[in-house]
């Protein structure tokens, strides 16, 4: 009774908790119908293979039931779900499956959207939590249905692409065995070998390709798949004037959005200039990867969608390419245009939170939660640039009126930020974004 008609006052949840749950069950049921294959092909492939689909439906009913109580709703729901299953004679193994699905029902979405899933350690950690292929199959279907049942406009190609990629990377890790985790060196070597096979029939010699690749750092080959490496390599080797910035934009992509690739001489304003230009064109940035080469160039990649969550029309692609080339030629700091806050955002206030996450990497992981306003990423990148902080990766996640962005950064000496630097950055970000 606690969740009946319970409203959630934000731009993320379109429905009351009970209506959301009802929609979730209907969406899961649709995975057995042919017409759903167009929008959710992997779910429609997995769902008929589930040994006990009724366990998924029970987990769906209980996944948000804890929202009517104080505390972590996922953990509360897991306890309630287990008690329900026991009362109705469901065996211990199945009770555990339902309970774990409820407890971890947000984990796959959070990992895909707010962590670097190209990092083998992230995949190994996620796979250890999931445990086996059966749990992965159930959780994938629950995650997709939960997102779709939350908000009619929440699901898009980008989210679908991210979740599929996480699913298959986790599947690969589980097949290798958790006692034999995939390491970075293996992934780098495999990506290089596969990309080289793609380029075998190109007009470029092995010497040309390897000469270019020798200027790239290992991190580049870890965080880009073979098709991306092939696309970038071909574009760079075809580029006639290396003194001018190269901008490539895909017309379509398996990554769920248009990919923008920039190869240019490094300067501290380049990333801020690029994201400012994308923001001024009313484009949504969902992912950003920033890599520096050994010879003073940067290789920046973005995944973008238009305001409706669709790919860009061809004429917009050409116009964007020209705009980026013109801006990046100047090498100057961008002028951050003050943009009008959308009407639906104005009533909301989100307290800015800056959290530094524990990691064994030679990088600093930071999560920034604040009100999602136009030009936010450009403002954050300008703050980082002003403090000589190097940005390596950004995962951009918008949840209603909240921006929940994840960044991998380092100091100008390529070392993690010290506690003092972290404190200063937290203070400056909160101060600068206070009027957000």
CSV table of N, CA and C in Angstrom, one decimal, residues 214-360:
chain,number,residue,atom,x,y,z
A,214,UNK,N,52.9,3.7,-33.7
A,214,UNK,CA,54.0,3.9,-32.7
A,214,UNK,C,53.9,5.2,-31.9
A,215,UNK,N,53.1,6.1,-32.5
A,215,UNK,CA,52.9,7.4,-31.8
A,215,UNK,C,51.8,7.4,-30.8
A,216,UNK,N,50.9,6.3,-30.9
A,216,UNK,CA,49.8,6.2,-30.0
A,216,UNK,C,50.2,5.5,-28.7
A,217,UNK,N,49.6,5.9,-27.6
A,217,UNK,CA,49.8,5.2,-26.3
A,217,UNK,C,49.0,4.0,-26.2
A,218,UNK,N,49.4,3.1,-25.3
A,218,UNK,CA,48.6,1.8,-25.1
A,218,UNK,C,47.2,2.1,-24.7
A,219,UNK,N,46.9,3.2,-24.0
A,219,UNK,CA,45.6,3.5,-23.5
A,219,UNK,C,44.6,3.7,-24.7
A,220,UNK,N,45.1,4.2,-25.8
A,220,UNK,CA,44.3,4.4,-27.0
A,220,UNK,C,43.8,3.0,-27.5
A,221,UNK,N,44.6,2.0,-27.6
A,221,UNK,CA,44.3,0.7,-28.1
A,221,UNK,C,43.4,-0.1,-27.1
A,222,UNK,N,43.5,0.3,-25.9
A,222,UNK,CA,42.6,-0.3,-24.9
A,222,UNK,C,41.2,0.2,-24.9
A,223,UNK,N,41.0,1.5,-25.2
A,223,UNK,CA,39.7,2.1,-25.1
A,223,UNK,C,39.0,2.3,-26.4
A,224,UNK,N,39.6,1.8,-27.5
A,224,UNK,CA,38.9,1.9,-28.8
A,224,UNK,C,38.9,0.5,-29.4
A,225,UNK,N,37.7,0.1,-30.0
A,225,UNK,CA,37.6,-1.2,-30.6
A,225,UNK,C,38.3,-1.2,-32.0
A,226,UNK,N,38.5,-2.4,-32.6
A,226,UNK,CA,39.2,-2.5,-33.9
A,226,UNK,C,38.6,-1.7,-35.0
A,227,UNK,N,37.2,-1.6,-35.1
A,227,UNK,CA,36.6,-0.8,-36.1
A,227,UNK,C,36.9,0.7,-36.0
A,228,UNK,N,36.9,1.1,-34.7
A,228,UNK,CA,37.3,2.6,-34.5
A,228,UNK,C,38.7,2.8,-34.8
A,229,UNK,N,39.6,1.9,-34.4
A,229,UNK,CA,41.0,2.1,-34.7
A,229,UNK,C,41.3,2.1,-36.2
A,230,UNK,N,40.6,1.3,-36.9
A,230,UNK,CA,40.7,1.2,-38.4
A,230,UNK,C,40.2,2.5,-39.0
A,231,UNK,N,39.0,3.0,-38.5
A,231,UNK,CA,38.5,4.3,-39.0
A,231,UNK,C,39.4,5.5,-38.8
A,232,UNK,N,39.9,5.6,-37.6
A,232,UNK,CA,40.8,6.7,-37.2
A,232,UNK,C,42.1,6.6,-38.0
A,233,UNK,N,42.7,5.4,-38.1
A,233,UNK,CA,43.9,5.2,-38.9
A,233,UNK,C,43.8,5.6,-40.3
A,234,UNK,N,42.7,5.2,-40.9
A,234,UNK,CA,42.5,5.5,-42.4
A,234,UNK,C,42.3,7.1,-42.5
A,235,UNK,N,41.6,7.7,-41.6
A,235,UNK,CA,41.4,9.1,-41.7
A,235,UNK,C,42.6,9.9,-41.5
A,236,UNK,N,43.5,9.5,-40.6
A,236,UNK,CA,44.7,10.2,-40.3
A,236,UNK,C,45.7,10.1,-41.5
A,237,UNK,N,45.8,8.9,-42.0
A,237,UNK,CA,46.8,8.6,-43.1
A,237,UNK,C,46.3,9.3,-44.4
A,238,UNK,N,45.0,9.5,-44.5
A,238,UNK,CA,44.5,10.2,-45.7
A,238,UNK,C,44.5,11.7,-45.5
A,239,UNK,N,44.8,12.2,-44.3
A,239,UNK,CA,44.8,13.7,-44.0
A,239,UNK,C,46.0,14.3,-44.7
A,240,UNK,N,45.7,15.3,-45.5
A,240,UNK,CA,46.8,15.9,-46.3
A,240,UNK,C,47.6,16.9,-45.6
A,241,UNK,N,47.1,17.6,-44.6
A,241,UNK,CA,47.8,18.7,-44.0
A,241,UNK,C,47.8,18.4,-42.5
A,242,UNK,N,48.9,17.8,-41.9
A,242,UNK,CA,48.9,17.5,-40.5
A,242,UNK,C,48.9,18.7,-39.6
A,243,UNK,N,49.1,19.9,-40.1
A,243,UNK,CA,49.1,21.1,-39.3
A,243,UNK,C,47.7,21.6,-39.0
A,244,UNK,N,46.8,21.1,-39.8
A,244,UNK,CA,45.4,21.4,-39.6
A,244,UNK,C,44.6,20.3,-38.8
A,245,UNK,N,43.7,20.7,-38.0
A,245,UNK,CA,42.9,19.6,-37.2
A,245,UNK,C,42.1,18.8,-38.2
A,246,UNK,N,42.1,17.5,-37.9
A,246,UNK,CA,41.3,16.5,-38.6
A,246,UNK,C,40.0,16.3,-37.8
A,247,UNK,N,38.8,16.4,-38.5
A,247,UNK,CA,37.6,16.1,-37.8
A,247,UNK,C,36.8,15.1,-38.7
A,248,UNK,N,36.5,13.9,-38.1
A,248,UNK,CA,35.7,12.9,-38.7
A,248,UNK,C,34.4,12.7,-38.0
A,249,UNK,N,33.3,12.5,-38.7
A,249,UNK,CA,32.0,12.3,-38.0
A,249,UNK,C,31.3,11.1,-38.8
A,250,UNK,N,31.0,10.1,-38.0
A,250,UNK,CA,30.3,9.0,-38.7
A,250,UNK,C,28.9,9.3,-38.9
A,251,UNK,N,28.4,8.8,-40.1
A,251,UNK,CA,26.9,9.0,-40.4
A,251,UNK,C,26.1,8.1,-39.6
A,252,UNK,N,26.6,7.0,-39.2
A,252,UNK,CA,25.9,6.0,-38.3
A,252,UNK,C,27.0,5.2,-37.6
A,253,UNK,N,26.6,4.6,-36.6
A,253,UNK,CA,27.6,3.9,-35.7
A,253,UNK,C,26.9,2.8,-34.9
A,254,UNK,N,27.6,1.7,-34.6
A,254,UNK,CA,27.1,0.7,-33.8
A,254,UNK,C,27.1,1.1,-32.3
A,255,UNK,N,27.7,2.3,-32.0
A,255,UNK,CA,27.8,2.8,-30.6
A,255,UNK,C,26.5,3.6,-30.2
A,256,UNK,N,25.5,3.6,-31.1
A,256,UNK,CA,24.3,4.2,-30.7
A,256,UNK,C,24.2,5.7,-30.8
A,257,UNK,N,25.1,6.3,-31.6
A,257,UNK,CA,25.1,7.8,-31.8
A,257,UNK,C,26.1,8.1,-32.9
A,258,UNK,N,26.1,9.3,-33.3
A,258,UNK,CA,27.2,9.8,-34.2
A,258,UNK,C,28.5,9.9,-33.5
A,259,UNK,N,29.5,9.3,-34.0
A,259,UNK,CA,30.9,9.4,-33.4
A,259,UNK,C,31.6,10.6,-34.0
A,260,UNK,N,32.2,11.4,-33.2
A,260,UNK,CA,33.0,12.5,-33.6
A,260,UNK,C,34.5,12.2,-33.2
A,261,UNK,N,35.4,12.3,-34.2
A,261,UNK,CA,36.8,12.0,-33.9
A,261,UNK,C,37.6,13.2,-34.3
A,262,UNK,N,38.5,13.7,-33.3
A,262,UNK,CA,39.3,14.8,-33.6
A,262,UNK,C,40.8,14.4,-33.4
A,263,UNK,N,41.6,14.7,-34.4
A,263,UNK,CA,43.0,14.5,-34.3
A,263,UNK,C,43.7,15.8,-34.6
A,264,UNK,N,44.4,16.4,-33.6
A,264,UNK,CA,44.9,17.7,-33.8
A,264,UNK,C,46.1,18.0,-32.8
A,265,UNK,N,46.9,19.0,-33.2
A,265,UNK,CA,48.0,19.4,-32.3
A,265,UNK,C,47.4,19.7,-30.9
A,266,UNK,N,48.0,19.3,-29.9
A,266,UNK,CA,47.5,19.5,-28.5
A,266,UNK,C,47.5,20.9,-28.1
A,267,UNK,N,46.5,21.4,-27.5
A,267,UNK,CA,46.5,22.7,-26.8
A,267,UNK,C,45.5,22.6,-25.7
A,268,UNK,N,45.7,23.4,-24.6
A,268,UNK,CA,44.8,23.2,-23.4
A,268,UNK,C,43.4,23.6,-23.6
A,269,UNK,N,43.1,24.3,-24.7
A,269,UNK,CA,41.7,24.7,-24.9
A,269,UNK,C,40.9,23.8,-25.8
A,270,UNK,N,41.6,22.8,-26.4
A,270,UNK,CA,41.0,22.0,-27.5
A,270,UNK,C,39.7,21.3,-27.1
A,271,UNK,N,39.7,20.6,-26.0
A,271,UNK,CA,38.6,19.9,-25.5
A,271,UNK,C,37.4,20.8,-25.2
A,272,UNK,N,37.7,21.9,-24.4
A,272,UNK,CA,36.7,22.8,-24.1
A,272,UNK,C,36.1,23.5,-25.3
A,273,UNK,N,36.9,23.8,-26.3
A,273,UNK,CA,36.4,24.3,-27.6
A,273,UNK,C,35.5,23.4,-28.3
A,274,UNK,N,35.9,22.1,-28.3
A,274,UNK,CA,35.0,21.1,-29.0
A,274,UNK,C,33.7,20.9,-28.3
A,275,UNK,N,33.7,20.8,-27.0
A,275,UNK,CA,32.4,20.5,-26.3
A,275,UNK,C,31.5,21.8,-26.3
A,276,UNK,N,32.2,23.0,-26.3
A,276,UNK,CA,31.4,24.2,-26.4
A,276,UNK,C,30.7,24.3,-27.7
A,277,UNK,N,31.4,23.9,-28.8
A,277,UNK,CA,30.8,24.0,-30.2
A,277,UNK,C,29.7,23.0,-30.3
A,278,UNK,N,29.9,21.8,-29.7
A,278,UNK,CA,28.8,20.8,-29.7
A,278,UNK,C,27.6,21.3,-28.9
A,279,UNK,N,27.8,21.9,-27.8
A,279,UNK,CA,26.7,22.4,-27.0
A,279,UNK,C,26.0,23.6,-27.7
A,280,UNK,N,26.7,24.4,-28.4
A,280,UNK,CA,26.1,25.5,-29.1
A,280,UNK,C,25.3,25.1,-30.3
A,281,UNK,N,25.5,23.8,-30.8
A,281,UNK,CA,24.7,23.3,-31.8
A,281,UNK,C,23.6,22.4,-31.3
A,282,UNK,N,23.3,22.6,-30.0
A,282,UNK,CA,22.2,21.9,-29.3
A,282,UNK,C,22.3,20.3,-29.5
A,283,UNK,N,23.5,19.8,-29.3
A,283,UNK,CA,23.8,18.4,-29.4
A,283,UNK,C,24.1,17.8,-28.0
A,284,UNK,N,23.6,16.6,-27.8
A,284,UNK,CA,23.9,16.0,-26.5
A,284,UNK,C,25.1,15.1,-26.6
A,285,UNK,N,26.1,15.3,-25.7
A,285,UNK,CA,27.3,14.5,-25.6
A,285,UNK,C,27.0,13.4,-24.6
A,286,UNK,N,27.2,12.2,-25.0
A,286,UNK,CA,27.0,11.0,-24.1
A,286,UNK,C,28.3,10.4,-23.7
A,287,UNK,N,29.3,10.5,-24.4
A,287,UNK,CA,30.6,9.9,-24.1
A,287,UNK,C,31.7,10.7,-24.7
A,288,UNK,N,32.8,10.8,-23.9
A,288,UNK,CA,34.0,11.5,-24.4
A,288,UNK,C,35.3,10.7,-24.0
A,289,UNK,N,36.2,10.5,-25.0
A,289,UNK,CA,37.4,9.9,-24.7
A,289,UNK,C,38.5,10.8,-25.1
A,290,UNK,N,39.5,11.0,-24.3
A,290,UNK,CA,40.6,12.0,-24.6
A,290,UNK,C,41.9,11.2,-24.4
A,291,UNK,N,42.7,11.1,-25.5
A,291,UNK,CA,44.0,10.5,-25.5
A,291,UNK,C,45.0,11.3,-26.1
A,292,UNK,N,46.2,11.4,-25.5
A,292,UNK,CA,47.3,12.2,-26.1
A,292,UNK,C,48.3,11.2,-26.7
A,293,UNK,N,48.9,11.6,-27.8
A,293,UNK,CA,49.9,10.8,-28.5
A,293,UNK,C,51.3,11.1,-28.0
A,294,UNK,N,52.2,10.3,-28.5
A,294,UNK,CA,53.6,10.6,-28.0
A,294,UNK,C,54.2,11.7,-28.8
A,295,UNK,N,53.6,12.2,-29.9
A,295,UNK,CA,54.2,13.2,-30.7
A,295,UNK,C,53.4,14.5,-30.7
A,296,UNK,N,52.7,14.8,-29.5
A,296,UNK,CA,52.1,16.1,-29.3
A,296,UNK,C,50.7,16.3,-29.9
A,297,UNK,N,50.0,15.2,-30.3
A,297,UNK,CA,48.7,15.3,-30.8
A,297,UNK,C,47.7,14.7,-29.8
A,298,UNK,N,46.4,15.1,-30.0
A,298,UNK,CA,45.4,14.5,-29.2
A,298,UNK,C,44.4,13.8,-30.1
A,299,UNK,N,43.8,12.7,-29.5
A,299,UNK,CA,42.8,11.9,-30.2
A,299,UNK,C,41.6,12.0,-29.4
A,300,UNK,N,40.7,12.8,-29.7
A,300,UNK,CA,39.5,13.0,-28.9
A,300,UNK,C,38.3,12.4,-29.6
A,301,UNK,N,37.5,11.6,-28.9
A,301,UNK,CA,36.3,11.0,-29.5
A,301,UNK,C,35.1,11.3,-28.6
A,302,UNK,N,34.0,11.6,-29.3
A,302,UNK,CA,32.7,11.9,-28.7
A,302,UNK,C,31.6,11.0,-29.3
A,303,UNK,N,30.6,10.6,-28.5
A,303,UNK,CA,29.4,10.1,-29.1
A,303,UNK,C,28.3,11.1,-28.8
A,304,UNK,N,27.6,11.5,-29.9
A,304,UNK,CA,26.6,12.6,-29.8
A,304,UNK,C,25.2,12.1,-30.4
A,305,UNK,N,24.2,12.8,-29.9
A,305,UNK,CA,22.9,12.6,-30.5
A,305,UNK,C,22.2,14.0,-30.5
A,306,UNK,N,21.2,14.1,-31.3
A,306,UNK,CA,20.5,15.4,-31.3
A,306,UNK,C,19.5,15.4,-30.1
A,307,UNK,N,18.8,16.5,-30.0
A,307,UNK,CA,17.9,16.7,-28.8
A,307,UNK,C,16.8,15.7,-28.7
A,308,UNK,N,16.4,15.1,-29.8
A,308,UNK,CA,15.4,14.0,-29.8
A,308,UNK,C,15.9,12.6,-29.5
A,309,UNK,N,17.3,12.5,-29.4
A,309,UNK,CA,17.9,11.2,-29.1
A,309,UNK,C,18.1,10.4,-30.4
A,310,UNK,N,18.1,11.1,-31.6
A,310,UNK,CA,18.4,10.5,-32.8
A,310,UNK,C,19.7,10.8,-33.4
A,311,UNK,N,20.1,10.1,-34.4
A,311,UNK,CA,21.3,10.4,-35.2
A,311,UNK,C,21.1,11.7,-35.9
A,312,UNK,N,22.3,12.4,-36.2
A,312,UNK,CA,22.2,13.7,-37.0
A,312,UNK,C,21.9,13.4,-38.4
A,313,UNK,N,21.1,14.3,-39.0
A,313,UNK,CA,20.8,14.3,-40.5
A,313,UNK,C,22.1,14.6,-41.2
A,314,UNK,N,22.3,14.1,-42.4
A,314,UNK,CA,23.6,14.3,-43.1
A,314,UNK,C,24.0,15.8,-43.3
A,315,UNK,N,23.0,16.7,-43.5
A,315,UNK,CA,23.4,18.1,-43.7
A,315,UNK,C,23.9,18.7,-42.4
A,316,UNK,N,23.4,18.2,-41.2
A,316,UNK,CA,23.9,18.6,-39.9
A,316,UNK,C,25.3,18.1,-39.7
A,317,UNK,N,25.6,16.9,-40.1
A,317,UNK,CA,26.9,16.3,-40.0
A,317,UNK,C,28.0,17.2,-40.7
A,318,UNK,N,27.7,17.6,-41.9
A,318,UNK,CA,28.6,18.4,-42.7
A,318,UNK,C,28.8,19.8,-42.1
A,319,UNK,N,27.7,20.4,-41.6
A,319,UNK,CA,27.8,21.7,-41.0
A,319,UNK,C,28.6,21.6,-39.7
A,320,UNK,N,28.4,20.5,-38.9
A,320,UNK,CA,29.1,20.4,-37.6
A,320,UNK,C,30.6,20.2,-37.9
A,321,UNK,N,30.9,19.4,-38.9
A,321,UNK,CA,32.3,19.2,-39.2
A,321,UNK,C,33.0,20.5,-39.6
A,322,UNK,N,32.4,21.3,-40.4
A,322,UNK,CA,33.0,22.6,-40.8
A,322,UNK,C,33.1,23.5,-39.6
A,323,UNK,N,32.1,23.5,-38.7
A,323,UNK,CA,32.2,24.4,-37.5
A,323,UNK,C,33.3,24.0,-36.6
A,324,UNK,N,33.5,22.7,-36.4
A,324,UNK,CA,34.5,22.2,-35.5
A,324,UNK,C,35.9,22.5,-36.1
A,325,UNK,N,36.1,22.3,-37.4
A,325,UNK,CA,37.4,22.6,-38.0
A,325,UNK,C,37.7,24.1,-37.9
A,326,UNK,N,36.7,24.9,-38.0
A,326,UNK,CA,37.0,26.4,-38.0
A,326,UNK,C,37.3,26.8,-36.5
A,327,UNK,N,36.6,26.3,-35.5
A,327,UNK,CA,36.9,26.6,-34.1
A,327,UNK,C,38.3,26.1,-33.7
A,328,UNK,N,38.6,24.9,-34.1
A,328,UNK,CA,39.8,24.2,-33.6
A,328,UNK,C,41.1,24.8,-34.3
A,329,UNK,N,40.9,25.4,-35.4
A,329,UNK,CA,42.0,26.1,-36.1
A,329,UNK,C,42.6,27.2,-35.3
A,330,UNK,N,41.7,27.9,-34.6
A,330,UNK,CA,42.1,29.1,-33.9
A,330,UNK,C,43.0,28.8,-32.7
A,331,UNK,N,42.8,27.7,-32.0
A,331,UNK,CA,43.5,27.3,-30.8
A,331,UNK,C,43.2,28.2,-29.6
A,332,UNK,N,42.2,29.0,-29.7
A,332,UNK,CA,41.9,29.9,-28.6
A,332,UNK,C,40.9,29.3,-27.7
A,333,UNK,N,40.8,29.8,-26.5
A,333,UNK,CA,39.8,29.4,-25.5
A,333,UNK,C,38.4,29.7,-26.0
A,334,UNK,N,37.5,28.9,-25.8
A,334,UNK,CA,36.1,29.1,-26.3
A,334,UNK,C,35.4,30.2,-25.4
A,335,UNK,N,34.6,30.9,-26.1
A,335,UNK,CA,33.7,31.9,-25.4
A,335,UNK,C,32.5,31.1,-25.0
A,336,UNK,N,32.3,30.9,-23.7
A,336,UNK,CA,31.2,30.1,-23.2
A,336,UNK,C,29.9,31.0,-23.2
A,337,UNK,N,29.1,30.7,-24.2
A,337,UNK,CA,27.8,31.4,-24.4
A,337,UNK,C,26.8,31.0,-23.3
A,338,UNK,N,26.3,32.0,-22.7
A,338,UNK,CA,25.2,31.8,-21.6
A,338,UNK,C,24.0,31.3,-22.3
A,339,UNK,N,23.5,30.1,-22.0
A,339,UNK,CA,22.4,29.6,-22.7
A,339,UNK,C,21.2,29.6,-21.8
A,340,UNK,N,20.0,29.7,-22.4
A,340,UNK,CA,18.8,29.8,-21.7
A,340,UNK,C,18.5,28.4,-21.1
A,341,UNK,N,18.1,28.5,-19.8
A,341,UNK,CA,17.8,27.3,-19.1
A,341,UNK,C,16.4,26.8,-19.5
A,342,UNK,N,16.2,25.6,-19.9
A,342,UNK,CA,14.9,25.1,-20.4
A,342,UNK,C,13.8,25.4,-19.3
A,343,UNK,N,12.6,25.7,-19.8
A,343,UNK,CA,11.5,26.0,-18.9
A,343,UNK,C,11.2,24.8,-17.9
A,344,UNK,N,11.3,23.6,-18.3
A,344,UNK,CA,11.0,22.5,-17.4
A,344,UNK,C,12.0,22.2,-16.3
A,345,UNK,N,13.3,22.8,-16.5
A,345,UNK,CA,14.3,22.7,-15.5
A,345,UNK,C,14.2,23.7,-14.4
A,346,UNK,N,13.7,24.9,-14.8
A,346,UNK,CA,13.7,26.0,-13.8
A,346,UNK,C,13.2,25.7,-12.4
A,347,UNK,N,12.1,24.9,-12.3
A,347,UNK,CA,11.6,24.7,-10.9
A,347,UNK,C,12.5,23.9,-10.0
A,348,UNK,N,13.5,23.2,-10.6
A,348,UNK,CA,14.3,22.2,-9.9
A,348,UNK,C,15.6,22.8,-9.3
A,349,UNK,N,16.0,22.3,-8.2
A,349,UNK,CA,17.3,22.6,-7.7
A,349,UNK,C,18.0,21.3,-7.3
A,350,UNK,N,19.3,21.2,-7.7
A,350,UNK,CA,20.0,20.0,-7.4
A,350,UNK,C,21.3,20.5,-6.7
A,351,UNK,N,21.6,20.0,-5.5
A,351,UNK,CA,22.8,20.4,-4.8
A,351,UNK,C,24.0,19.8,-5.5
A,352,UNK,N,25.0,20.6,-5.9
A,352,UNK,CA,26.2,20.0,-6.5
A,352,UNK,C,27.0,19.2,-5.6
A,353,UNK,N,27.3,17.9,-6.0
A,353,UNK,CA,28.1,17.0,-5.2
A,353,UNK,C,29.3,16.6,-6.0
A,354,UNK,N,30.4,16.6,-5.4
A,354,UNK,CA,31.7,16.2,-6.1
A,354,UNK,C,32.3,15.0,-5.2
A,355,UNK,N,32.3,13.8,-5.8
A,355,UNK,CA,32.8,12.7,-5.0
A,355,UNK,C,34.0,12.0,-5.8
A,356,UNK,N,35.1,11.9,-5.0
A,356,UNK,CA,36.3,11.2,-5.6
A,356,UNK,C,36.2,9.7,-5.2
A,357,UNK,N,36.3,8.8,-6.2
A,357,UNK,CA,36.1,7.4,-6.0
A,357,UNK,C,37.4,6.7,-5.8
A,358,UNK,N,37.4,5.7,-5.0
A,358,UNK,CA,38.6,4.9,-4.7
A,358,UNK,C,39.0,4.1,-5.9
A,359,UNK,N,40.3,4.1,-6.3
A,359,UNK,CA,40.8,3.4,-7.4
A,359,UNK,C,42.3,3.0,-7.3
A,360,UNK,N,42.7,1.9,-7.9
A,360,UNK,CA,44.1,1.5,-7.8
A,360,UNK,C,44.8,2.1,-9.0
